[in-house]
XYZ file of C-alpha atoms in Angstrom:
375
model
C 139.812 132.324 78.713
C 140.465 131.229 75.113
C 144.002 129.934 74.698
C 146.263 129.544 71.688
C 149.514 127.717 71.196
C 152.367 129.963 70.122
C 155.555 128.350 68.855
C 158.649 130.186 70.058
C 162.423 129.958 69.825
C 163.341 129.469 73.500
C 167.062 129.396 72.767
C 167.083 133.163 72.171
C 166.502 133.759 75.889
C 169.902 132.278 76.758
C 171.892 134.338 74.261
C 171.443 137.856 75.678
C 170.850 139.636 78.974
C 168.088 141.594 77.232
C 164.730 140.310 76.079
C 164.626 138.856 72.554
C 162.754 140.858 69.941
C 159.271 139.489 69.446
C 159.649 138.940 65.700
C 162.861 136.944 66.232
C 161.189 134.792 68.833
C 157.837 133.961 67.225
C 158.398 134.784 63.544
C 156.484 137.126 61.276
C 153.618 134.657 60.772
C 152.681 134.643 64.483
C 153.503 138.283 65.234
C 149.898 139.483 65.241
C 148.947 136.698 67.678
C 151.121 138.066 70.497
C 150.718 141.163 72.676
C 154.038 142.638 73.795
C 154.022 143.639 77.486
C 157.792 143.271 77.663
C 159.156 146.275 75.774
C 158.184 149.421 77.611
C 157.130 152.017 75.038
C 154.223 154.437 74.630
C 151.578 152.446 72.666
C 149.720 155.572 71.472
C 152.555 157.586 69.919
C 153.549 158.186 67.150
C 149.994 158.605 65.918
C 148.681 156.905 62.779
C 148.738 160.278 61.048
C 152.436 160.743 61.855
C 153.256 157.289 60.550
C 151.256 157.884 57.367
C 153.174 161.117 56.810
C 156.432 159.252 57.272
C 155.394 156.570 54.772
C 154.702 159.168 52.070
C 158.263 160.490 52.384
C 160.045 157.211 53.073
C 161.371 156.709 49.542
C 163.081 160.095 49.681
C 164.292 159.832 53.276
C 166.073 156.485 52.969
C 167.921 157.666 49.842
C 169.357 160.683 51.696
C 172.213 160.917 54.148
C 171.347 162.338 57.569
C 172.797 165.736 58.367
C 176.544 165.883 58.918
C 175.960 168.782 61.312
C 174.696 167.384 64.654
C 173.747 170.894 65.814
C 170.689 170.921 63.540
C 169.031 167.902 65.153
C 170.005 169.169 68.606
C 168.353 172.512 67.907
C 165.184 170.752 66.812
C 165.054 168.725 70.018
C 166.008 171.744 72.146
C 162.995 173.683 70.839
C 160.684 170.863 71.895
C 162.290 170.505 75.337
C 162.792 174.272 75.772
C 166.445 173.745 76.622
C 169.773 175.206 75.537
C 170.837 173.187 72.481
C 174.468 173.413 73.595
C 173.673 171.171 76.575
C 172.337 168.340 74.395
C 173.739 165.443 72.417
C 171.625 162.946 70.508
C 172.559 159.282 70.365
C 171.686 156.151 68.453
C 169.528 155.200 71.415
C 170.389 156.038 75.009
C 172.603 152.945 75.045
C 175.123 154.542 72.676
C 175.459 157.497 75.034
C 175.596 155.317 78.154
C 178.439 153.349 76.567
C 180.391 156.543 75.784
C 179.930 157.970 79.274
C 181.032 154.760 80.943
C 183.982 154.262 78.612
C 185.408 157.788 78.613
C 184.162 159.583 81.733
C 183.879 157.009 84.529
C 186.637 155.391 86.589
C 184.258 153.706 89.024
C 180.558 154.135 89.684
C 178.012 153.246 92.359
C 175.125 151.314 90.789
C 171.956 150.527 92.773
C 170.734 147.050 91.867
C 168.549 145.717 90.361
C 169.134 147.949 87.354
C 169.243 148.229 83.568
C 171.983 145.761 82.684
C 173.862 148.032 80.262
C 175.092 150.103 83.194
C 176.929 147.061 84.526
C 177.935 145.481 81.230
C 179.392 148.594 79.548
C 181.642 149.714 82.404
C 185.368 149.666 81.534
C 186.194 146.891 83.981
C 184.123 144.600 86.175
C 185.606 145.931 89.418
C 184.696 149.508 88.433
C 181.013 148.741 89.027
C 180.312 149.181 92.741
C 176.975 147.461 93.282
C 174.603 148.822 95.926
C 171.881 146.288 96.757
C 168.416 147.760 97.225
C 166.353 146.249 100.029
C 163.461 144.013 98.836
C 161.750 144.557 102.212
C 161.541 148.241 101.284
C 160.232 147.477 97.773
C 163.677 148.215 96.270
C 163.197 151.916 96.986
C 166.466 153.864 96.805
C 167.078 155.904 99.963
C 169.329 158.696 98.742
C 170.698 159.585 102.172
C 171.798 155.994 102.814
C 173.160 155.829 99.281
C 175.250 158.965 99.821
C 176.741 157.572 103.030
C 177.584 154.285 101.288
C 179.250 156.132 98.382
C 181.417 158.162 100.739
C 182.294 155.138 102.874
C 183.401 153.196 99.793
C 185.133 156.206 98.207
C 183.364 155.882 94.857
C 183.871 158.745 92.391
C 180.597 158.545 90.424
C 176.998 157.524 91.043
C 174.058 156.265 89.010
C 170.426 157.067 89.745
C 167.552 155.824 87.569
C 164.327 157.684 88.219
C 161.871 156.022 87.978
C 163.868 152.878 88.622
C 164.174 150.116 86.037
C 163.006 147.374 86.554
C 161.530 148.418 89.903
C 159.423 151.397 88.806
C 160.235 153.189 92.050
C 160.063 156.987 91.931
C 162.078 159.558 93.881
C 160.847 163.084 94.525
C 162.702 165.967 92.909
C 163.411 167.575 96.308
C 165.226 164.414 97.419
C 167.251 164.418 94.216
C 168.156 168.083 94.528
C 169.361 167.504 98.088
C 171.483 164.543 96.967
C 172.978 166.522 94.080
C 173.753 169.457 96.353
C 175.399 167.292 98.996
C 177.383 165.192 96.492
C 179.031 167.933 94.471
C 182.413 166.399 95.272
C 181.632 163.432 93.014
C 183.260 163.453 89.599
C 179.981 162.550 87.915
C 176.364 161.796 88.738
C 174.457 160.008 85.983
C 170.685 160.468 86.246
C 168.602 158.285 83.933
C 165.151 159.804 83.339
C 164.037 157.511 80.527
C 160.623 156.900 82.125
C 160.061 160.223 83.898
C 157.355 161.365 81.447
C 155.054 158.695 82.897
C 155.712 159.603 86.530
C 153.040 162.285 86.902
C 150.805 164.676 84.990
C 153.435 167.371 85.626
C 156.720 165.772 84.540
C 159.124 165.834 87.546
C 162.294 166.142 85.453
C 165.515 167.943 86.365
C 166.410 168.745 82.749
C 165.971 172.465 83.343
C 168.327 172.364 86.335
C 171.505 170.937 84.777
C 173.220 174.338 84.948
C 173.039 174.175 88.754
C 175.007 170.915 89.011
C 178.229 170.747 87.004
C 178.808 167.044 87.708
C 175.350 166.034 86.480
C 174.554 164.179 83.257
C 170.928 163.347 82.489
C 170.308 160.570 79.974
C 166.932 159.823 78.421
C 165.696 157.205 75.981
C 163.138 158.437 73.476
C 162.188 154.822 72.722
C 160.062 154.744 75.856
C 158.066 157.956 76.032
C 157.902 158.528 72.253
C 157.209 154.894 71.440
C 159.930 154.527 68.769
C 162.413 151.858 69.929
C 163.140 150.942 66.311
C 164.435 154.440 65.513
C 167.132 154.249 68.216
C 166.880 157.749 69.647
C 168.151 158.999 72.978
C 169.862 162.089 74.313
C 172.128 163.407 77.021
C 171.880 166.749 78.769
C 174.702 168.354 80.774
C 176.224 171.790 81.336
C 179.731 170.458 81.996
C 182.083 171.631 79.173
C 184.509 168.723 79.652
C 181.711 166.161 79.522
C 180.277 167.787 76.385
C 183.643 167.910 74.615
C 184.404 164.282 75.470
C 181.021 163.059 74.233
C 181.280 165.104 71.050
C 184.699 163.650 70.217
C 183.505 160.097 70.878
C 180.365 160.252 68.722
C 180.722 159.142 65.102
C 179.408 161.238 62.263
C 175.882 160.286 61.120
C 175.112 158.455 64.356
C 171.447 159.440 63.872
C 169.764 158.005 60.771
C 167.616 159.956 58.323
C 164.319 158.450 59.469
C 165.091 159.378 63.080
C 165.963 162.929 61.995
C 162.644 163.237 60.168
C 160.812 161.991 63.257
C 162.497 164.715 65.329
C 161.130 167.325 62.923
C 157.588 166.109 63.649
C 157.881 166.488 67.435
C 157.268 170.224 67.758
C 153.998 170.279 65.819
C 152.702 167.163 67.563
C 153.672 168.146 71.098
C 150.040 168.619 72.293
C 149.131 165.205 70.867
C 152.152 163.641 72.519
C 151.117 164.938 75.940
C 147.588 163.626 75.392
C 149.039 160.163 74.791
C 151.361 160.497 77.772
C 148.452 161.272 80.095
C 146.531 158.361 78.611
C 149.407 156.002 79.441
C 149.506 157.322 83.016
C 145.796 156.617 83.413
C 146.183 153.152 81.899
C 149.037 152.134 84.193
C 147.162 153.313 87.270
C 144.142 151.232 86.277
C 146.332 148.207 85.551
C 148.062 148.592 88.902
C 144.743 148.600 90.732
C 143.561 145.481 88.898
C 146.799 143.605 89.553
C 146.583 144.425 93.265
C 143.294 142.520 93.406
C 144.945 139.299 92.238
C 145.894 136.481 94.591
C 149.388 135.026 94.345
C 151.379 138.114 93.382
C 153.122 140.961 95.167
C 152.595 144.171 93.200
C 155.220 146.874 93.693
C 154.413 150.601 93.603
C 155.312 152.277 90.307
C 156.018 155.724 88.949
C 156.431 154.538 85.390
C 154.520 152.858 82.559
C 155.468 149.403 83.801
C 154.944 147.370 86.969
C 157.181 144.882 88.786
C 155.448 141.756 90.157
C 156.709 139.002 92.438
C 155.247 135.511 92.077
C 154.225 134.180 95.496
C 153.381 130.612 94.486
C 155.549 127.749 93.245
C 156.301 128.972 89.742
C 159.475 130.678 88.592
C 159.405 133.796 86.442
C 160.736 132.041 83.339
C 158.059 129.355 83.573
C 155.343 131.965 84.032
C 156.731 133.915 81.074
C 156.641 130.795 78.889
C 153.084 129.918 79.926
C 151.864 133.427 79.183
C 153.607 133.470 75.835
C 152.882 129.974 74.539
C 149.341 129.522 75.874
C 147.968 133.065 75.943
C 150.070 134.991 73.419
C 151.239 137.496 76.057
C 154.924 138.465 76.271
C 156.211 139.738 79.652
C 159.730 140.381 80.964
C 161.319 137.649 83.066
C 163.582 139.586 85.464
C 165.542 136.564 86.720
C 168.731 137.731 84.996
C 168.589 141.129 86.681
C 171.410 141.240 89.226
C 169.822 141.944 92.600
C 166.513 140.155 91.911
C 165.538 136.530 92.509
C 163.866 134.099 90.070
C 160.301 135.119 90.912
C 159.932 138.597 89.399
C 158.348 139.696 86.131
C 157.859 143.165 84.663
C 154.819 144.201 82.617
C 154.149 147.364 80.632
C 150.678 148.725 79.961
C 149.370 148.242 76.416
C 145.964 149.836 76.862
C 142.897 148.769 78.907
C 141.604 145.987 76.641
C 144.960 144.287 76.243
C 145.842 144.870 79.896
C 142.657 143.017 80.917
C 143.795 139.965 78.945
C 147.006 139.967 80.968
C 145.177 140.347 84.278
C 142.842 137.459 83.438
C 145.709 135.198 82.342
C 147.749 135.914 85.473
C 144.738 135.074 87.636
C 144.062 131.842 85.720
C 147.657 130.685 86.115
C 147.780 131.547 89.817
C 144.469 129.780 90.485
C 145.591 126.720 88.558
C 148.940 126.490 90.333
C 147.562 127.096 93.809
C 144.777 124.504 93.414
C 147.023 121.816 91.927
């Protein structure tokens, strides 16, 4: 396999619990030499036609303020999702909304680990995060019945569920979730993160249309992932609880969504069929990548219900060292999961970037494993 030497700024990895942006790490000159398997976004959407349309209007859009009436953007999104606009709030990424929920609505919360680090880092106080360790022998699959018993035993007032899990990719069935929500109505709040649910199956197993049945439920979703626009910072929350809605509304600043993001929202309705074509393409790609990775020696490949896969290195190489080899020698950027609370130093996460690029990753992983095991 042809190799190249990429120069990177390693120091950036020690300055944040999140992965450094690729352009910060390798610079603009080397950007086209690296394939990004780290950030987990739809590689096929927005389409080239959508981006060209945006470019033609960019001069006008960036000179205009976004709407001062948040209802307009909510109505646009509600039409696409076929939901009641009054149950929705848009955020400057899901992280803005997660921060508001944890700051204003949560006293303490059960958090299955490993998890998305913002759920731990944005809680009001460190002791308010009640960490529930998922069992590696069970592939970090969350058993909702055991989770419910643990919550009651520890007298926690709120609970987090990420479905599919991040970084584990593990998927829970909607019937299991409905049973948990029904049995845990005494909780003050249940936060369900569905940021990757569009990649779980051909028929999206979301509970968005069921929020009216569970008054303590908040669903949060990041549009960065399934719409492929992490740079626009778009996410939303859905809940039928009047107190939750009022609290979120009062906490959100005016103009928290920028003009470019608002314009993108306007394109969603007319491109919905195209979006679903790309979504199904991603599902097919990740299934093919999963099958190829399972054929490799030296790695444990976890099941996934998302557009990414968690791997465990089973030879003498830590995740950071594997990440650096892939990046510097092969120009492939993967997520080192060593700083995920609840995981060890031997896990990486990879997102599908399409069959041709995915094959480069598979070949590089096999080369590295063969080299290490024969040394």
